[in-house]
Amino acid sequence: MRPIVSLDNVSLRYHSVSGETPAVSHLNLEVLPGEFICIVGPSGCGKSSILSMLAGLLSPSEGSIRIDGEIGYMLQKDYLLEWRSIRSNALLGLEIQKKLTKENIEYVDTLLEQYGLGDFKEHYPYQLSGGMRQRVALIRTLAVRPDILLLDEPFSALDYQTRLSVSDEIGSIIRKEGKTAILVSHDISEAISLSDRVVVLSGRPARLKKIYPIQLTIEEYSPMKAREAPEFREYFNAIWKELDVHVS
Amino acid sequence: MFRKKTQQVISREQAAFLSRIQRRKALVLTIQWTLLFAFFLLWETAARYGWIDPFIFSQPSRMFAAGIQMAQDGSLWTHIGTTLWETVAGFVLGTILGTLTAVLLWWNRFVSDVAEPYLVVLNSLPKTALAPIIIVWIGNNQTSIIVVALLTSVVVTIMSVLNGFLQVDHEKIKLIQIFGGTKLQVLAKVVFPANIPCILNALKINVGLSFVGVIVGEFLVAQSGLGFLIVYGGQIFKLDWVMLSVIVLAVLAAAMYEGISLLEKKFMKWQE
Ligand SMILES: Nc1ncnc2c1ncn2[C@@H]1O[C@H](COP(=O)(O)OP(=O)(O)OP(=O)(O)O)[C@@H](O)[C@H]1O
Ligand SMILES: [Mg+2]
């Protein structure tokens, strides 16, 4: 299968008055259609920078990026616009891309209904819980029908309890909608339970350290059940070691 | 999980709490009105018993009589109308021009960097000092007064609105860019709407500033308006007119402030 995303020897450097910061160094990565990839790495290593390049917000200093499809990007927090109703927030992307067709609006309404927000369409963001807001943010991203979803620690603003259920929920939604996903996380369990492959990066500048294909023996896949698989511990320990030992 | 604005059955405790709050509110309001009434009563009494000279200090009953008389011959309405028109024109224009300039400066960061020191100096300059110059340039007319009023509010509007624009969360701007949004869309979907509270707040402050500009302008142009009435009344020792004008000004300013607060409520139903 032809990769939907490929990074070829990509490097990125930031320039500021105080100097040059190398953020990403000679990164190679290919993602297949429908794959769920998790990127883990020490904090500040350059994970968000990689997503910014994939989203086209930054161009690499060296190397090239090829993407075969529309990108959807979910940020660290929900960033719902407080002055817009939930429905109008979910329609934001379509509005910006001038794709507010009857069909697309219906699609958003269906998503809202399907994911338990049907009764809250005319509410304002402050009236919703953190988990619900995060779901609205996902629907806003899905509304423009992206092929590839970039998720930058989308659950980190949530408390642990909510985080578990929301990541479970959102992971299932993404699988169900058949999207390719690249998720940045600093939570190893989350990465293992959600993804097909875990990509471990070095400290800044981010280099590729190792890729772990995840294969869990469970009857029916769900991110929650994945955590109970016998192999889970092993993966966890291996990735933990890989991350921890080399932190400098 | 969520908060919904629904009518709830309230407990006895909650009812007691609510009635306590109600009572406190009523008490505050009663005291406020009583103080106001007492002030005028004291003033009137002091004038009647000769504790103060009503010729210099005026007195409520004489102000009232002067007010009735001027209302009947229509001159009061002309003066109020003039001042009101000039003030509204001043702060509306000041806010619009200030906001537009802020948009321009936000759009072009280079220009805003160049403009910054000028803005800072202009902001600390008392704008009413420019009034005589404006009158020389534009003429001894109402336009001058409106321009002075506008000048008092425009610079502070530029500074506070631009500051609001620049403080918009960068991630929210990124959100628009992620969907391929243009700079104009960043402005229209995030930066501007996020700052509507800030602009309304500027409008509120500008009401007061604009009044200052208008009254100073009327002092100098001296044709009509409450400012003119104050100066003219002072010159011919008609203190009743002066005091009456001051009180009418206070009422007008309060009414406008209230009006904008109402506008604010209407625009901010999305807030807690
Ligand atoms: N605009 C910028 N200018 C200069 N340096 C930057 C810029 N953005 C990020 N950096 C630096 O680049 C490095 C990588 O940043 P990035 O945000 O990609 O890391 P990250 O892995 O996402 O971090 P975190 O785990 O905290 O989310 C950091 O050291 C950061 O300080
Ligand atoms: Mg990051």
Coordinates of C-alpha atoms and ligand atoms in Angstrom, one line a residue:
Chain A
M1 CA 0.0 0.0 0.0
R2 CA 1.2 3.5 -0.8
P3 CA 1.8 5.6 2.3
I4 CA -0.6 8.5 2.8
V5 CA 1.9 10.5 4.7
S6 CA 5.7 10.4 4.2
L7 CA 8.4 12.4 5.8
D8 CA 11.7 12.2 3.9
N9 CA 14.8 13.3 5.9
V10 CA 13.0 16.2 7.4
S11 CA 14.8 18.7 9.6
L12 CA 13.4 21.9 11.2
R13 CA 15.2 24.8 12.8
Y14 CA 13.7 27.8 14.5
H15 CA 15.3 31.2 14.3
S16 CA 15.0 33.8 16.9
V17 CA 17.0 36.8 18.1
S18 CA 18.6 34.7 20.8
G19 CA 19.7 32.1 18.3
E20 CA 18.9 29.0 16.3
T21 CA 17.0 26.1 17.8
P22 CA 17.1 22.8 16.0
A23 CA 13.8 21.2 16.7
V24 CA 13.7 18.2 14.3
S25 CA 16.6 16.3 12.8
H26 CA 16.6 14.0 9.8
L27 CA 13.3 12.4 10.4
N28 CA 12.0 9.6 8.2
L29 CA 8.5 8.2 8.7
E30 CA 5.8 6.7 6.5
V31 CA 2.2 6.3 7.5
L32 CA -0.2 4.0 5.7
P33 CA -3.9 4.8 5.1
G34 CA -6.1 3.9 8.0
E35 CA -3.2 3.5 10.4
F36 CA -3.2 5.0 13.9
I37 CA 0.2 6.2 14.8
C38 CA 1.3 7.6 18.2
I39 CA 4.3 9.8 18.6
V40 CA 5.9 9.8 22.1
G41 CA 9.0 11.7 23.2
P42 CA 10.5 13.8 25.9
S43 CA 8.8 17.1 26.5
G44 CA 10.0 19.9 24.3
C45 CA 11.6 17.4 21.9
G46 CA 9.8 18.8 18.8
K47 CA 6.5 16.8 18.6
S48 CA 4.2 19.7 18.0
S49 CA 6.7 21.1 15.5
I50 CA 6.3 17.9 13.5
L51 CA 2.5 18.2 13.4
S52 CA 2.8 21.9 12.5
M53 CA 4.9 20.9 9.5
L54 CA 2.4 18.1 8.5
A55 CA -0.4 20.7 8.7
G56 CA 1.5 23.0 6.5
L57 CA 1.8 25.7 9.1
L58 CA 5.6 25.5 9.0
S59 CA 7.8 24.3 6.2
P60 CA 10.8 22.1 6.9
S61 CA 14.2 23.6 6.8
E62 CA 15.4 20.5 5.0
G63 CA 13.9 17.4 3.5
S64 CA 10.4 16.9 2.1
I65 CA 6.9 16.0 3.2
R66 CA 4.4 14.3 1.0
I67 CA 0.7 14.1 2.0
D68 CA -2.0 12.4 0.0
G69 CA -5.2 13.8 1.4
E70 CA -6.9 16.4 3.5
I71 CA -5.5 17.2 7.0
G72 CA -7.5 17.7 10.1
Y73 CA -5.8 19.0 13.2
M74 CA -7.0 18.8 16.7
L75 CA -5.1 21.0 19.2
Q76 CA -4.0 20.5 22.7
K77 CA -7.1 22.2 24.1
D78 CA -10.6 22.4 22.6
Y79 CA -10.3 26.1 21.8
L80 CA -14.1 26.4 21.3
L81 CA -15.0 30.0 20.5
E82 CA -17.0 31.1 23.6
W83 CA -19.3 33.4 21.7
R84 CA -20.5 30.7 19.3
S85 CA -23.1 28.0 20.1
I86 CA -21.9 24.4 20.0
R87 CA -23.4 23.9 16.6
S88 CA -21.8 27.0 15.2
N89 CA -18.5 26.0 16.7
A90 CA -18.8 22.6 15.0
L91 CA -19.5 24.3 11.7
L92 CA -16.5 26.7 12.0
G93 CA -14.2 24.7 9.6
L94 CA -16.8 24.4 6.9
E95 CA -17.6 28.1 7.3
I96 CA -13.9 29.0 6.8
Q97 CA -13.6 26.7 3.8
K98 CA -16.9 28.0 2.4
K99 CA -18.3 24.5 2.3
L100 CA -21.5 25.2 4.2
T101 CA -23.6 23.0 1.9
K102 CA -26.8 21.4 3.0
E103 CA -25.2 18.0 2.9
N104 CA -22.2 19.0 5.0
I105 CA -24.4 20.7 7.6
E106 CA -26.5 17.6 7.8
Y107 CA -23.3 15.6 8.4
V108 CA -22.3 17.8 11.3
D109 CA -25.8 17.5 12.8
T110 CA -25.6 13.7 12.5
L111 CA -22.2 13.7 14.2
L112 CA -23.5 15.8 17.0
E113 CA -26.5 13.6 17.5
Q114 CA -24.4 10.4 17.2
Y115 CA -21.9 11.5 19.8
G116 CA -24.3 12.7 22.4
L117 CA -24.4 16.4 21.7
G118 CA -27.8 16.5 20.0
D119 CA -29.4 18.3 23.0
F120 CA -26.6 20.8 23.3
K121 CA -26.5 22.3 19.8
E122 CA -27.7 25.7 20.9
H123 CA -25.8 25.7 24.2
Y124 CA -22.6 27.8 24.7
P125 CA -19.2 26.2 25.4
Y126 CA -19.2 27.3 29.1
Q127 CA -22.3 25.1 29.7
L128 CA -20.4 21.9 28.7
S129 CA -18.1 19.6 30.6
G130 CA -14.5 19.1 29.5
G131 CA -15.2 15.8 27.8
M132 CA -18.1 17.1 25.8
R133 CA -16.1 20.1 24.7
Q134 CA -13.4 17.8 23.5
R135 CA -15.9 15.9 21.5
V136 CA -17.2 19.1 19.9
A137 CA -13.6 19.9 18.9
L138 CA -13.3 16.5 17.3
I139 CA -16.6 17.0 15.4
R140 CA -15.4 20.4 14.2
T141 CA -12.3 18.6 12.9
L142 CA -14.2 15.7 11.3
A143 CA -16.8 18.1 9.7
V144 CA -14.4 19.0 6.8
R145 CA -14.0 15.3 6.2
P146 CA -10.2 15.1 6.6
D147 CA -8.4 11.8 5.5
I148 CA -5.7 12.3 8.1
L149 CA -6.2 13.5 11.6
L150 CA -3.4 15.1 13.6
L151 CA -3.9 15.1 17.3
D152 CA -1.6 17.0 19.6
E153 CA -2.1 15.7 23.1
P154 CA -5.8 16.3 22.8
F155 CA -6.6 14.9 26.2
S156 CA -4.0 16.6 28.3
A157 CA -6.3 19.3 29.6
L158 CA -8.6 16.7 31.1
D159 CA -8.5 15.1 34.5
Y160 CA -7.4 11.4 34.6
Q161 CA -10.8 9.9 34.9
T162 CA -12.3 11.9 32.1
R163 CA -9.2 11.4 30.1
L164 CA -9.5 7.7 30.1
S165 CA -13.1 7.7 28.9
V166 CA -12.6 10.5 26.4
S167 CA -9.5 9.0 24.8
D168 CA -11.4 5.7 24.6
E169 CA -14.3 7.4 23.0
I170 CA -12.4 9.5 20.6
G171 CA -10.1 6.6 19.7
S172 CA -13.2 4.6 18.8
I173 CA -14.8 7.4 16.8
I174 CA -11.6 7.8 14.7
R175 CA -11.5 4.1 14.0
K176 CA -15.1 4.0 13.2
E177 CA -14.8 6.9 10.7
G178 CA -11.9 5.0 9.2
K179 CA -9.4 7.9 9.4
T180 CA -5.7 7.8 9.4
A181 CA -4.5 9.3 12.7
I182 CA -1.2 10.7 14.0
L183 CA -1.5 11.3 17.7
V184 CA 1.1 13.0 19.9
S185 CA 1.0 11.9 23.5
H186 CA 3.2 11.8 26.6
D187 CA 1.1 9.0 28.1
I188 CA 2.6 5.7 27.2
S189 CA -0.5 3.7 28.1
E190 CA -2.6 5.9 26.0
A191 CA -0.2 5.5 23.1
I192 CA -0.2 1.7 23.3
S193 CA -3.9 1.3 23.8
L194 CA -4.8 3.5 20.9
S195 CA -2.3 2.9 18.1
D196 CA -1.0 0.5 15.6
R197 CA 2.5 1.8 15.9
V198 CA 4.2 3.8 18.5
V199 CA 7.0 6.1 17.3
V200 CA 9.6 7.0 20.0
L201 CA 11.5 10.2 19.5
S202 CA 14.8 11.3 21.1
G203 CA 15.2 14.5 23.0
R204 CA 15.5 17.8 21.1
P205 CA 16.2 17.9 18.2
A206 CA 13.7 15.1 17.6
R207 CA 15.3 12.1 15.9
L208 CA 13.6 8.8 15.3
K209 CA 14.6 6.3 17.9
K210 CA 12.4 3.3 17.5
I211 CA 9.1 2.3 16.1
Y212 CA 7.0 -0.3 18.0
P213 CA 4.3 -2.1 16.0
I214 CA 1.6 -2.9 18.6
Q215 CA -0.1 -6.3 18.4
L216 CA -2.4 -7.1 21.2
T217 CA -4.3 -10.3 21.7
I218 CA -7.8 -9.1 22.6
E219 CA -11.1 -10.4 21.3
E220 CA -12.8 -7.2 20.3
Y221 CA -10.7 -4.1 20.0
S222 CA -11.4 -1.1 22.2
P223 CA -8.8 1.2 23.7
M224 CA -10.1 0.4 27.2
K225 CA -9.8 -3.4 26.6
A226 CA -6.4 -3.0 25.0
R227 CA -5.1 -2.0 28.4
E228 CA -5.9 -5.4 29.7
A229 CA -4.1 -7.3 27.0
P230 CA -1.3 -9.6 28.2
E231 CA 1.3 -7.8 26.0
F232 CA 0.5 -4.4 27.3
R233 CA 3.0 -4.5 30.2
E234 CA 5.8 -5.6 28.0
Y235 CA 5.2 -2.8 25.5
F236 CA 4.9 -0.3 28.3
N237 CA 8.2 -1.3 29.9
A238 CA 10.1 -1.4 26.6
I239 CA 8.9 2.1 25.6
W240 CA 9.4 3.5 29.1
K241 CA 13.0 2.3 29.0
E242 CA 13.5 3.7 25.5
L243 CA 12.2 7.1 26.6
D244 CA 13.7 7.2 30.1
V245 CA 17.2 5.9 29.7
H246 CA 18.3 8.3 27.1
V247 CA 16.7 11.5 28.5
S248 CA 19.5 13.9 28.9
Chain B
M1 CA -21.8 17.0 33.7
F2 CA -23.3 20.2 32.4
R3 CA -25.1 23.2 33.5
K4 CA -28.5 24.0 31.9
K5 CA -30.6 27.1 32.4
T6 CA -33.7 25.5 33.6
Q7 CA -36.4 26.5 36.1
Q8 CA -35.9 24.5 39.3
V9 CA -37.9 23.9 42.3
I10 CA -36.1 25.7 45.1
S11 CA -35.6 24.6 48.6
R12 CA -36.6 26.6 51.7
E13 CA -33.0 27.3 52.4
Q14 CA -32.4 28.6 48.9
A15 CA -35.6 30.8 49.2
A16 CA -34.4 32.3 52.4
F17 CA -31.0 33.0 50.8
L18 CA -32.7 34.7 47.9
S19 CA -34.9 36.8 50.0
R20 CA -31.9 37.9 52.1
I21 CA -30.2 39.0 48.9
Q22 CA -33.4 40.8 47.7
R23 CA -33.7 42.6 51.1
R24 CA -30.1 43.8 50.9
K25 CA -30.6 45.1 47.4
A26 CA -33.7 47.0 48.4
L27 CA -31.9 48.5 51.4
V28 CA -29.0 49.7 49.3
L29 CA -31.4 51.3 46.8
T30 CA -33.4 53.0 49.6
I31 CA -30.3 54.4 51.2
Q32 CA -29.0 55.6 47.8
W33 CA -32.2 57.5 47.0
T34 CA -32.5 58.8 50.6
L35 CA -29.0 60.3 50.5
L36 CA -29.7 62.0 47.2
F37 CA -33.0 63.4 48.5
A38 CA -31.3 64.5 51.8
F39 CA -28.6 66.3 49.8
F40 CA -31.1 68.4 47.9
L41 CA -33.2 69.0 51.0
L42 CA -30.2 70.2 52.9
W43 CA -29.2 72.4 50.0
E44 CA -32.7 73.9 49.9
T45 CA -32.9 74.4 53.6
A46 CA -29.4 76.0 53.8
A47 CA -30.4 78.4 51.1
R48 CA -33.7 79.3 52.7
Y49 CA -32.3 80.0 56.1
G50 CA -29.4 82.0 54.7
W51 CA -26.6 79.6 55.7
I52 CA -25.4 79.8 52.1
D53 CA -25.9 82.6 49.6
P54 CA -28.4 81.3 47.0
F55 CA -27.1 83.9 44.6
I56 CA -23.8 82.0 44.4
F57 CA -24.9 78.5 45.3
S58 CA -28.3 78.6 43.7
Q59 CA -30.9 76.4 45.3
P60 CA -33.0 73.4 44.2
S61 CA -36.3 75.2 44.0
R62 CA -34.9 78.0 41.9
M63 CA -33.2 75.5 39.6
F64 CA -36.4 73.7 39.3
A65 CA -38.2 76.9 38.5
A66 CA -35.6 77.8 35.9
G67 CA -35.8 74.3 34.5
I68 CA -39.6 74.6 34.1
Q69 CA -39.3 78.0 32.5
M70 CA -36.6 76.9 30.0
A71 CA -38.5 73.7 29.2
Q72 CA -41.6 75.8 28.4
D73 CA -39.8 78.2 26.1
G74 CA -38.0 75.3 24.6
S75 CA -34.4 76.5 25.1
L76 CA -33.6 73.7 27.6
W77 CA -34.4 71.1 24.9
T78 CA -32.3 72.9 22.3
H79 CA -29.3 72.9 24.7
I80 CA -29.7 69.3 25.7
G81 CA -30.2 68.2 22.1
T82 CA -27.1 70.0 21.0
T83 CA -24.9 68.6 23.7
L84 CA -26.4 65.1 23.3
W85 CA -25.9 65.1 19.5
E86 CA -22.3 66.3 19.8
T87 CA -21.5 63.8 22.5
V88 CA -23.0 60.8 20.7
A89 CA -21.3 61.8 17.5
G90 CA -18.0 62.2 19.3
F91 CA -17.9 58.9 21.1
V92 CA -19.4 56.8 18.3
L93 CA -17.0 58.3 15.8
G94 CA -14.1 58.0 18.3
T95 CA -14.9 54.3 18.9
I96 CA -15.4 53.5 15.2
L97 CA -12.3 55.3 14.0
G98 CA -10.2 54.0 17.0
T99 CA -11.3 50.4 16.2
L100 CA -10.6 50.8 12.5
T101 CA -7.2 52.1 13.2
A102 CA -6.5 49.3 15.7
V103 CA -7.5 46.8 12.9
L104 CA -5.1 48.5 10.6
L105 CA -2.3 48.4 13.1
W106 CA -3.0 44.8 13.9
W107 CA -2.9 43.9 10.2
N108 CA 0.4 45.5 9.7
R109 CA 2.7 44.9 12.6
F110 CA 5.5 47.0 11.1
V111 CA 3.3 50.1 11.0
S112 CA 2.2 49.5 14.5
D113 CA 5.8 49.3 15.7
V114 CA 6.5 52.6 14.0
A115 CA 3.4 54.2 15.4
E116 CA 3.8 53.0 19.0
P117 CA 5.8 55.9 20.5
Y118 CA 3.6 58.5 18.9
L119 CA 0.5 56.8 20.3
V120 CA 2.0 56.7 23.8
V121 CA 2.8 60.4 23.7
L122 CA -0.6 61.3 22.2
N123 CA -2.3 59.2 24.8
S124 CA -0.8 61.1 27.7
L125 CA -1.4 64.5 26.0
P126 CA -4.6 66.2 27.4
K127 CA -6.6 66.3 24.1
T128 CA -8.6 69.3 25.2
A129 CA -5.4 71.3 24.9
L130 CA -5.9 70.9 21.2
A131 CA -9.4 72.4 21.2
P132 CA -8.3 76.0 20.5
I133 CA -6.2 74.8 17.5
I134 CA -9.1 72.7 16.2
I135 CA -11.4 75.7 16.4
V136 CA -8.9 77.9 14.5
W137 CA -8.6 75.2 11.8
I138 CA -12.1 74.1 11.4
G139 CA -14.0 77.2 12.5
N140 CA -16.2 78.4 15.3
N141 CA -18.8 75.7 14.8
Q142 CA -20.3 72.4 15.9
T143 CA -18.0 70.4 13.7
S144 CA -15.1 71.6 15.8
I145 CA -16.8 70.5 19.0
I146 CA -17.4 67.0 17.6
V147 CA -13.8 66.8 16.4
V148 CA -12.6 67.7 19.9
A149 CA -14.9 65.1 21.4
L150 CA -13.6 62.5 19.0
L151 CA -10.0 63.3 19.7
T152 CA -10.5 62.8 23.4
S153 CA -11.5 59.2 22.8
V154 CA -9.8 58.0 19.7
V155 CA -6.3 57.4 20.9
V156 CA -7.2 55.5 24.0
T157 CA -9.6 53.4 21.9
I158 CA -6.8 52.5 19.5
M159 CA -4.5 51.5 22.3
S160 CA -6.9 49.4 24.3
V161 CA -8.5 47.7 21.3
L162 CA -5.1 47.0 19.7
N163 CA -3.9 45.6 23.0
G164 CA -7.0 43.4 23.1
F165 CA -6.4 42.2 19.5
L166 CA -2.8 41.3 20.3
Q167 CA -3.8 39.3 23.4
V168 CA -6.0 36.9 21.5
D169 CA -4.8 33.4 22.2
H170 CA -2.4 32.4 19.5
E171 CA -3.8 28.9 19.4
K172 CA -7.2 30.2 18.4
I173 CA -5.6 32.0 15.4
K174 CA -3.8 28.7 14.6
L175 CA -7.2 27.0 14.7
I176 CA -8.4 29.2 11.8
Q177 CA -5.1 28.7 9.9
I178 CA -5.5 24.9 10.3
F179 CA -8.7 25.1 8.3
G180 CA -6.8 27.1 5.6
G181 CA -8.3 30.4 6.8
T182 CA -6.9 33.7 5.5
K183 CA -5.8 36.7 7.6
L184 CA -9.1 38.4 7.0
Q185 CA -10.9 35.3 8.3
V186 CA -8.6 35.3 11.4
L187 CA -9.8 38.8 12.0
A188 CA -13.5 38.2 11.2
K189 CA -13.9 34.8 13.0
V190 CA -11.6 35.2 16.0
V191 CA -9.8 38.5 16.7
F192 CA -12.7 40.8 16.2
P193 CA -15.5 38.8 17.9
A194 CA -13.2 38.0 20.8
N195 CA -12.8 41.7 21.4
I196 CA -16.4 42.8 21.2
P197 CA -16.4 43.0 25.0
C198 CA -13.2 45.1 24.8
I199 CA -14.8 47.5 22.2
L200 CA -18.0 47.9 24.2
N201 CA -15.9 48.7 27.3
A202 CA -14.0 51.3 25.2
L203 CA -17.4 52.7 24.2
K204 CA -18.4 53.0 27.9
I205 CA -15.2 54.9 28.7
N206 CA -15.6 57.1 25.7
V207 CA -19.0 58.4 26.8
G208 CA -17.3 60.1 29.7
L209 CA -14.3 61.3 27.6
S210 CA -16.6 62.6 24.9
F211 CA -18.6 64.7 27.4
V212 CA -15.4 66.3 28.5
G213 CA -14.5 67.2 24.9
V214 CA -17.9 68.5 24.1
I215 CA -18.2 70.7 27.2
V216 CA -14.7 72.2 26.7
G217 CA -15.6 72.7 23.0
E218 CA -18.9 74.4 23.9
F219 CA -17.0 76.6 26.4
L220 CA -14.9 77.9 23.6
V221 CA -17.3 77.9 20.7
A222 CA -20.1 79.4 22.8
Q223 CA -23.2 79.1 20.7
S224 CA -25.5 76.5 22.2
G225 CA -25.5 73.4 24.4
L226 CA -25.1 72.8 28.1
G227 CA -21.5 73.8 28.1
F228 CA -22.4 77.1 26.6
L229 CA -25.2 77.5 29.2
I230 CA -22.7 76.9 32.0
V231 CA -20.2 79.5 30.7
Y232 CA -22.9 82.0 29.8
G233 CA -24.8 81.4 33.1
G234 CA -21.5 81.9 35.0
Q235 CA -20.8 85.2 33.2
I236 CA -24.2 86.8 33.9
F237 CA -24.3 85.3 37.4
K238 CA -27.3 83.0 36.6
L239 CA -26.1 80.2 38.9
D240 CA -29.5 78.5 38.6
W241 CA -28.7 77.8 34.9
V242 CA -25.2 76.6 35.7
M243 CA -26.3 74.2 38.4
L244 CA -29.2 73.0 36.4
S245 CA -26.9 72.2 33.5
V246 CA -24.5 70.3 35.6
I247 CA -27.3 68.2 37.0
V248 CA -28.8 67.5 33.5
L249 CA -25.3 66.5 32.4
A250 CA -25.0 64.0 35.2
V251 CA -28.3 62.5 34.3
L252 CA -27.4 62.3 30.6
A253 CA -24.1 60.7 31.3
A254 CA -25.7 58.1 33.6
A255 CA -28.4 57.3 31.1
M256 CA -25.9 56.7 28.3
Y257 CA -23.8 54.5 30.5
E258 CA -26.8 52.5 31.3
G259 CA -27.7 52.3 27.6
I260 CA -24.3 50.8 26.8
S261 CA -24.5 48.4 29.7
L262 CA -27.8 47.1 28.1
L263 CA -26.1 46.8 24.8
E264 CA -23.3 44.8 26.5
K265 CA -25.8 42.4 28.1
K266 CA -27.4 41.8 24.7
F267 CA -24.0 41.0 23.1
M268 CA -22.6 38.8 25.8
K269 CA -25.3 36.2 26.4
W270 CA -22.6 33.6 25.9
Q271 CA -21.0 34.4 29.2
E272 CA -21.7 32.9 32.5
Ligands
LIG1 N1 8.3 29.5 17.3 C1 9.4 29.0 17.9 N2 10.6 29.7 18.0 C2 11.7 29.2 18.6 N3 11.7 28.0 19.2 C3 10.6 27.3 19.2 C4 9.4 27.7 18.6 N4 8.4 26.8 18.8 C5 9.0 25.8 19.5 N5 10.3 26.1 19.7 C6 11.3 25.2 20.5 O1 11.4 24.0 19.7 C7 11.4 22.9 20.6 C8 10.4 21.9 20.2 O2 9.1 22.5 20.5 P1 7.8 21.7 20.3 O3 6.7 22.5 20.8 O4 7.7 21.1 19.0 O5 8.0 20.5 21.3 P2 7.0 19.4 21.9 O6 7.7 18.1 21.8 O7 5.7 19.5 21.3 O8 7.0 19.9 23.4 P3 5.8 19.5 24.5 O9 6.1 18.1 25.0 O10 6.1 20.5 25.6 O11 4.5 19.7 23.9 C9 11.3 23.5 22.0 O12 12.5 23.5 22.6 C10 10.7 24.9 21.8 O13 11.3 25.7 22.8
MG2 MG 3.8 20.1 22.1

